[in-house]
mmCIF file of C-alpha atoms in Angstrom:
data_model
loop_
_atom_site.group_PDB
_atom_site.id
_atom_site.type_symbol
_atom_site.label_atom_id
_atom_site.label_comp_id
_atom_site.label_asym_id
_atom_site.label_seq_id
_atom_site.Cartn_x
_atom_site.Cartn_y
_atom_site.Cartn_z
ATOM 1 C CA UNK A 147 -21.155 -23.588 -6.165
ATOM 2 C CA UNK A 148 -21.591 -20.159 -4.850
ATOM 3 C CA UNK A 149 -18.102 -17.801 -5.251
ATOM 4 C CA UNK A 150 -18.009 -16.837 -2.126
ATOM 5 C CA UNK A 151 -18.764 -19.773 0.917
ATOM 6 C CA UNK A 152 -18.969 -18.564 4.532
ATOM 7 C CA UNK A 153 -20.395 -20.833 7.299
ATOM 8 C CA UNK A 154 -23.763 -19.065 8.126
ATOM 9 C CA UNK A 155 -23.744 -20.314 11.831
ATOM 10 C CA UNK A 156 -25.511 -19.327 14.235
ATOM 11 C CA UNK A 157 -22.492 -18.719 16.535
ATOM 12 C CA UNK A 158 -23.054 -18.347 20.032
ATOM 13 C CA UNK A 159 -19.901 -17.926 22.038
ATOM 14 C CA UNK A 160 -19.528 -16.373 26.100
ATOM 15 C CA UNK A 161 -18.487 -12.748 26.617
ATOM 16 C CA UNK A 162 -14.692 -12.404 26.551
ATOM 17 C CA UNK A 163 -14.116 -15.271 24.052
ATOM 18 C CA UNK A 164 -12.274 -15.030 20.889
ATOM 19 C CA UNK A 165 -14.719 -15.211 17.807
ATOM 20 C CA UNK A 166 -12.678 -16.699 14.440
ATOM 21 C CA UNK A 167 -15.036 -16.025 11.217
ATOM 22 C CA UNK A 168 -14.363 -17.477 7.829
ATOM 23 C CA UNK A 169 -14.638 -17.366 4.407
ATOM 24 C CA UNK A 170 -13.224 -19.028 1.582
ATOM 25 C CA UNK A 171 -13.827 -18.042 -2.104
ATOM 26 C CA UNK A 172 -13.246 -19.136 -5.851
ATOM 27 C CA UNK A 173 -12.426 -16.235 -7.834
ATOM 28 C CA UNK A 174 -8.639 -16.017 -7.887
ATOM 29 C CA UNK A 175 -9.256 -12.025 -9.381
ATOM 30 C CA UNK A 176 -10.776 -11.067 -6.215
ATOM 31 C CA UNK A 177 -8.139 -8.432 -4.447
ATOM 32 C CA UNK A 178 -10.636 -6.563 -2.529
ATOM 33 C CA UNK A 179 -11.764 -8.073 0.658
ATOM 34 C CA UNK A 180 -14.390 -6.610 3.228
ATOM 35 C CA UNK A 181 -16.131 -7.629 6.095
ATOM 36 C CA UNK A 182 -19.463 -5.656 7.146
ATOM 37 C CA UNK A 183 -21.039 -5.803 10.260
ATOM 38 C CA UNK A 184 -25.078 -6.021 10.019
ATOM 39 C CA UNK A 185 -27.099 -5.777 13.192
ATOM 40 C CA UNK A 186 -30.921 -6.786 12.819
ATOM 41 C CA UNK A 187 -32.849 -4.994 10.396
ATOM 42 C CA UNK A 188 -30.031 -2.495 9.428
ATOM 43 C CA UNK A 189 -27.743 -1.718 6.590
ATOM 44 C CA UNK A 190 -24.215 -3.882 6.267
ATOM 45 C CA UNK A 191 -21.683 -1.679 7.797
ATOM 46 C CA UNK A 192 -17.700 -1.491 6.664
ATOM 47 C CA UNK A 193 -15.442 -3.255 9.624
ATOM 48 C CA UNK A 194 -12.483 -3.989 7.855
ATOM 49 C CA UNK A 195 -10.652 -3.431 4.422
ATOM 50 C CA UNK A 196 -7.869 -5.405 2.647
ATOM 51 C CA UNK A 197 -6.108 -5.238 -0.155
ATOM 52 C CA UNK A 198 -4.651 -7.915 -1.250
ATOM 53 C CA UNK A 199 -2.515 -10.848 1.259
ATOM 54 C CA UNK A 200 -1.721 -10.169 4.774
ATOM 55 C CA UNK A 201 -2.712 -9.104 7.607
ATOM 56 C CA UNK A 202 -5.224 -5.582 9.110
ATOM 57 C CA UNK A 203 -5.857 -5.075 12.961
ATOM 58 C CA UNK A 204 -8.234 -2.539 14.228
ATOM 59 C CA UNK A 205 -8.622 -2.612 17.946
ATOM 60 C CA UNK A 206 -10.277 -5.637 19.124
ATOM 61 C CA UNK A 207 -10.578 -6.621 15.385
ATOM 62 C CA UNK A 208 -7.873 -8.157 12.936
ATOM 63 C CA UNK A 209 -8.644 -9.535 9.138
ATOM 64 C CA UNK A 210 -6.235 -12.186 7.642
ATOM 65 C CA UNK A 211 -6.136 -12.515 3.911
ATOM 66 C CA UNK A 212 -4.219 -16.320 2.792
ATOM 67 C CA UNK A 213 -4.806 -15.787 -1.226
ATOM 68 C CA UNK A 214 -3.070 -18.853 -1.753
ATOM 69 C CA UNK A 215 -5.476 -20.765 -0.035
ATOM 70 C CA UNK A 216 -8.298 -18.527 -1.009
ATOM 71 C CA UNK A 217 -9.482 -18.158 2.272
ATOM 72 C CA UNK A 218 -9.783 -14.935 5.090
ATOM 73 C CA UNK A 219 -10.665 -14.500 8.277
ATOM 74 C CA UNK A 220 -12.137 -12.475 10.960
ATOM 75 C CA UNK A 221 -11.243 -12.488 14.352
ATOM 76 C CA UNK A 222 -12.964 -10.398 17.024
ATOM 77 C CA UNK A 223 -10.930 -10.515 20.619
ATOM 78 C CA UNK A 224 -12.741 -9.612 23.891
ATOM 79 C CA UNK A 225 -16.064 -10.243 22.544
ATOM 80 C CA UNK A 226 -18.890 -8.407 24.000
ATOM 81 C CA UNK A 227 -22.191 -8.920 23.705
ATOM 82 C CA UNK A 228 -23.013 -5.298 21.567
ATOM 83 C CA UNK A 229 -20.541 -7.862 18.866
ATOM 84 C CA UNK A 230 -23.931 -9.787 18.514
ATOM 85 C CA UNK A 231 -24.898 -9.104 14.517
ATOM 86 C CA UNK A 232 -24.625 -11.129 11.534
ATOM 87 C CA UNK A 233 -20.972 -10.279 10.182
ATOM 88 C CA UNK A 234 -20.639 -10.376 6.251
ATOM 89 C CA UNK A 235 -17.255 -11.371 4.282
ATOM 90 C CA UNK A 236 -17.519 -9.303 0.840
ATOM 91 C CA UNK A 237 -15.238 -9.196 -2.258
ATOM 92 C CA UNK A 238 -14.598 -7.507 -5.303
ATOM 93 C CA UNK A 239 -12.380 -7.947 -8.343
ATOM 94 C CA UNK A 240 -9.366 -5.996 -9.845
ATOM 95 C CA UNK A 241 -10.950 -6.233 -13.657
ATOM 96 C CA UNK A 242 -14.267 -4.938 -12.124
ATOM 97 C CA UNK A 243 -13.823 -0.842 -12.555
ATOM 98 C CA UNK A 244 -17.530 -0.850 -11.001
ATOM 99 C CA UNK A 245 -16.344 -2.017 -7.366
ATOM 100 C CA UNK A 246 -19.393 -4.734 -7.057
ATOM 101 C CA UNK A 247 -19.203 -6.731 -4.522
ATOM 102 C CA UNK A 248 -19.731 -10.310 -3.825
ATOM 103 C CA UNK A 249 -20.675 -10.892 -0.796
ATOM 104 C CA UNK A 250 -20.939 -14.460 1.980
ATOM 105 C CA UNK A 251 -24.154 -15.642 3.592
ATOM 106 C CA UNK A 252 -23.007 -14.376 6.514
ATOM 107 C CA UNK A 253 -22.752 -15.777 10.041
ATOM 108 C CA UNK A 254 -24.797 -14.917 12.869
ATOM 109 C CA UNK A 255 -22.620 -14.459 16.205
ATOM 110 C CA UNK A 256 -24.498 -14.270 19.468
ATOM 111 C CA UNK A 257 -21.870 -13.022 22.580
ATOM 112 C CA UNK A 258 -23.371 -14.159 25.848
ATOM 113 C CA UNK A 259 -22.871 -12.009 29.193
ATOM 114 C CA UNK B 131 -23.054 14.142 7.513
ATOM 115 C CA UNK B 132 -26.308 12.295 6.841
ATOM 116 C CA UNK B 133 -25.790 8.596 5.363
ATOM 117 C CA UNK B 134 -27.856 6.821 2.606
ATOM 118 C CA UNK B 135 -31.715 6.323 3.688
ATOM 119 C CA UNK B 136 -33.949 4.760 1.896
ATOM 120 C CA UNK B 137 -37.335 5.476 1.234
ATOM 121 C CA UNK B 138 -40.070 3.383 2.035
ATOM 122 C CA UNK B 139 -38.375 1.266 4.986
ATOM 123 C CA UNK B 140 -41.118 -1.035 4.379
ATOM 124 C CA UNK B 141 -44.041 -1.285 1.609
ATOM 125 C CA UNK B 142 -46.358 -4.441 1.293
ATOM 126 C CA UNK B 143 -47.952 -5.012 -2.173
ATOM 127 C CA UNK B 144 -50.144 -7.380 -4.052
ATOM 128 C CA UNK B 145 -48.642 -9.982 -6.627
ATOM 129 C CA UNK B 146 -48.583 -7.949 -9.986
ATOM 130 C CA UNK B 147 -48.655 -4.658 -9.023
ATOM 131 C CA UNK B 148 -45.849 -2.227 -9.558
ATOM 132 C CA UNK B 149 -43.563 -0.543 -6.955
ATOM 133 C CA UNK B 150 -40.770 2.115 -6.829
ATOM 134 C CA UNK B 151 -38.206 2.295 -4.230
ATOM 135 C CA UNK B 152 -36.161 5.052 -3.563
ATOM 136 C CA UNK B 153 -32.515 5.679 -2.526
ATOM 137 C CA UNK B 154 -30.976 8.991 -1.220
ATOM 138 C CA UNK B 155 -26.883 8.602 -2.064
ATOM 139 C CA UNK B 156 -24.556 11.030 0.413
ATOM 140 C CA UNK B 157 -23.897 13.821 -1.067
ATOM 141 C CA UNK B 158 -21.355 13.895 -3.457
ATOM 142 C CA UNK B 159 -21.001 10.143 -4.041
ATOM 143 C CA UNK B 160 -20.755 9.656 -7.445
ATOM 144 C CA UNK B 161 -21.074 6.169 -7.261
ATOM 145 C CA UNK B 162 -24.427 3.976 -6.399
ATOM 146 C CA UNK B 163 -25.636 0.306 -6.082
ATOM 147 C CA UNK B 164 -28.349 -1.815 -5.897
ATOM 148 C CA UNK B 165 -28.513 -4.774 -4.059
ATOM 149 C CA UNK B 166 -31.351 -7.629 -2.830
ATOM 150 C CA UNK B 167 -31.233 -9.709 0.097
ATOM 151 C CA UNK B 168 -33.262 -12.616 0.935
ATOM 152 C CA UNK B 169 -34.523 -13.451 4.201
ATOM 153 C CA UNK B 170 -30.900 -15.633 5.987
ATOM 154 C CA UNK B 171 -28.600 -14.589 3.076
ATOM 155 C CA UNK B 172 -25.993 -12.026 2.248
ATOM 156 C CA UNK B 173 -26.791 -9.305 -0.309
ATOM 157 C CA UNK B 174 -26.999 -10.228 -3.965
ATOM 158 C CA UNK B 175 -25.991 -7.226 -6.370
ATOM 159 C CA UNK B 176 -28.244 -5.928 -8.972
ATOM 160 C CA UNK B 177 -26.941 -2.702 -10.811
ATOM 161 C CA UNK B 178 -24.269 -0.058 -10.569
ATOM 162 C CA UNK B 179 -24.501 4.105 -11.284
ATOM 163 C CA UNK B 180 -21.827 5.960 -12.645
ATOM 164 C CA UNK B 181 -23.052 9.124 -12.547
ATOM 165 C CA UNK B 182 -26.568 9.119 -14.498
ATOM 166 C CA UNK B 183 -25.905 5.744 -16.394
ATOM 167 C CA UNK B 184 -26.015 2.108 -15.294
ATOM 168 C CA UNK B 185 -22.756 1.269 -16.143
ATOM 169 C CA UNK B 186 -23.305 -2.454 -15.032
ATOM 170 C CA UNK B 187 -26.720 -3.660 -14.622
ATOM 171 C CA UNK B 188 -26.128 -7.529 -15.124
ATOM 172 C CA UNK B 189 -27.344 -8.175 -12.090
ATOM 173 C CA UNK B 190 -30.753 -7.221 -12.607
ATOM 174 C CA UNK B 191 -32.712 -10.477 -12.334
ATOM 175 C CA UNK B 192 -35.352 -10.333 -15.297
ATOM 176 C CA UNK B 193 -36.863 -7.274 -17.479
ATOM 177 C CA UNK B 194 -39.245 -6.244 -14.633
ATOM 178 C CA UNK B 195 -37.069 -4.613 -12.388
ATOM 179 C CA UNK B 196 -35.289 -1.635 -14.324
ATOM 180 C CA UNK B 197 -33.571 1.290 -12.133
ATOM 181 C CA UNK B 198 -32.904 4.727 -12.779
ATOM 182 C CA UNK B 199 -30.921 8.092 -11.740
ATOM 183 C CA UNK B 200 -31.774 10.699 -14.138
ATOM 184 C CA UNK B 201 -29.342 13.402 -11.925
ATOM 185 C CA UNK B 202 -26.641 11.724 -11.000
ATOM 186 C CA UNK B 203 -28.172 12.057 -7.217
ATOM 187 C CA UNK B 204 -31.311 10.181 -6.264
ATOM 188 C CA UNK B 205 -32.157 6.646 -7.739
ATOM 189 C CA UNK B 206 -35.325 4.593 -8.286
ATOM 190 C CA UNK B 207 -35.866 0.989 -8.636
ATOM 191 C CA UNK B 208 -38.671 0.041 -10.381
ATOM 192 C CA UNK B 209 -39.791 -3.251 -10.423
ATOM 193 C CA UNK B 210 -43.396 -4.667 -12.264
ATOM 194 C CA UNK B 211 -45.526 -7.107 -12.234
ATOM 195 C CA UNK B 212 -44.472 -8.055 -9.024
ATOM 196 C CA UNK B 213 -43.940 -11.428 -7.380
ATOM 197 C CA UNK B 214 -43.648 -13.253 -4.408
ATOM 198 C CA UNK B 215 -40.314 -13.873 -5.226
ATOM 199 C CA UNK B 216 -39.358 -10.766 -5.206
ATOM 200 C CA UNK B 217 -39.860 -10.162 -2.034
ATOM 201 C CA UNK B 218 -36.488 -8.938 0.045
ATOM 202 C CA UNK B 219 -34.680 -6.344 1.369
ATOM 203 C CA UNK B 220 -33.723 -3.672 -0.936
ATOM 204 C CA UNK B 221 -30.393 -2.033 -0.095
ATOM 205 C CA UNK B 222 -28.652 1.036 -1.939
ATOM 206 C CA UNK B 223 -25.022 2.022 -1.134
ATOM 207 C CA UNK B 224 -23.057 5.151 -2.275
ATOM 208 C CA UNK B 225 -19.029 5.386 -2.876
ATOM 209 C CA UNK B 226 -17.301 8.771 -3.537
ATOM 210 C CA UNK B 227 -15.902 7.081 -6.356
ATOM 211 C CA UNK B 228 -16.240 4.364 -8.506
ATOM 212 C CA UNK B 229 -12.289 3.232 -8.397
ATOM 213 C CA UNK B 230 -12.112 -0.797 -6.904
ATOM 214 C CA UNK B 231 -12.351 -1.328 -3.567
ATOM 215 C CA UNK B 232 -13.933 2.112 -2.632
ATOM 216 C CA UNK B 233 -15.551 2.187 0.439
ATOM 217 C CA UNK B 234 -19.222 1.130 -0.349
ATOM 218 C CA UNK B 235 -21.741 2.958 2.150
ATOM 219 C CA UNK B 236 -25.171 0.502 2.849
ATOM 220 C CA UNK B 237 -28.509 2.448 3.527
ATOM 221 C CA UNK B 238 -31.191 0.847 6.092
ATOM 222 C CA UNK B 239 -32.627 -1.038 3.247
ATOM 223 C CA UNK B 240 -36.395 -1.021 1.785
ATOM 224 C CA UNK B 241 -38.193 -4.333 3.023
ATOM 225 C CA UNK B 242 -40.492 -5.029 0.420
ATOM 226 C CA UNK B 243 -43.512 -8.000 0.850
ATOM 227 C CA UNK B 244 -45.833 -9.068 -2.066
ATOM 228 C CA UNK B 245 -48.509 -10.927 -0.995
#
């Protein structure tokens, strides 16, 4: 079993819809959680950043951390169709001084006009 | 400023033969990583720079891929003998520093094919 699980999709979902990505993981010493954006046949790119529990919004954007359930979330409101990558959950541990990350599959979102 | 790049983007080779990749940190980062990704998957991490030293490379999949950054800038991953298998996408990232959660900074990636 992998540490990190996210659903790889594809996700295809109309313009304007609200787009809920997951992720749940196994490592109860992960406190750094990331999600990159990663259009096609490009570098991952930093979205969002969480320490910890709770919750980060960023414009359209907002990440959920639930540590007691091992388990975050994306959610992307007003989708458009430039929101079309492959979107990446990534984590990394207090004990690791080196900041590796661990990163998800990833799930392929496809916004529709 | 100018990000991470990569050098080659892409680079085909034969099964066996050898092949450096290089990565180009932003300025000042002190911090650098190697990562792979397969073809449908997220990346996989390989080895981490602190300055000139790999200060965690236990990601490194076997003894034919070895990595170095002799000034603390510019890296090189080396990997010999190569195999279909190893065929991926190369990415680097820089951090300014290596403290836990610091903001990791991807480069387009090296897409390496061995025939």
């Amino acid at each position: 079993q992998k540490e990190v699980e996210q659903d790889p999709g594809p996700l295809s979902v109309p313009e304007g819809a609200i787009v809920s990505l997951n992720c749940t993981y196994s490592n109860s010493a992960f406190q750094y959680f990331m999600w990159y954006r990663q259009y096609s046949r490009k570098g991952p790119e930093l979205l969002m950043y969480t320490y910890s529990s709770g919750n980060k919004e960023d414009g359209r954007f907002t990440a959920q951390v639930d540590k007691s359930s091992k388990y975050i979330s994306l959610f992307i409101r007003d989708s458009q169709p430039s929101d079309s990558a492959t979107y990446l959950c990534a984590m990394s541990a207090i004990n690791n001084q080196g900041g590796k990350l661990i990163f998800g599959q990833g799930t392929e979102l496809s916004v529709k006009p | 400023g100018a990000g991470v790049s990569q050098t080659p983007s892409n680079k085909v080779t034969e099964k066996g033969k050898y092949v450096e990749l290089r990565c180009d940190p932003i300025s000042g980062h002190t911090a650098l990583y190697w990562y792979r990704q397969s073809l449908g998957q997220g990346p996989e991490f390989l080895i981490y720079f602190q300055g000139t030293g790999a200060a965690d490379d236990s990601g490194l999949p076997n003894d034919r891929f070895f990595a170095v950054r002799p000034e603390g800038s510019v890296s090189t991953l080396k990997i010999q003998r190569t195999e279909r298998g190893d065929s991926a996408v190369y990415l680097c990232a820089s951090s300014q520093s290596p403290g836990r959660g610091d903001t990791q900074y991807f480069g387009p990636g090296t897409r390496l094919t061995v025939l």
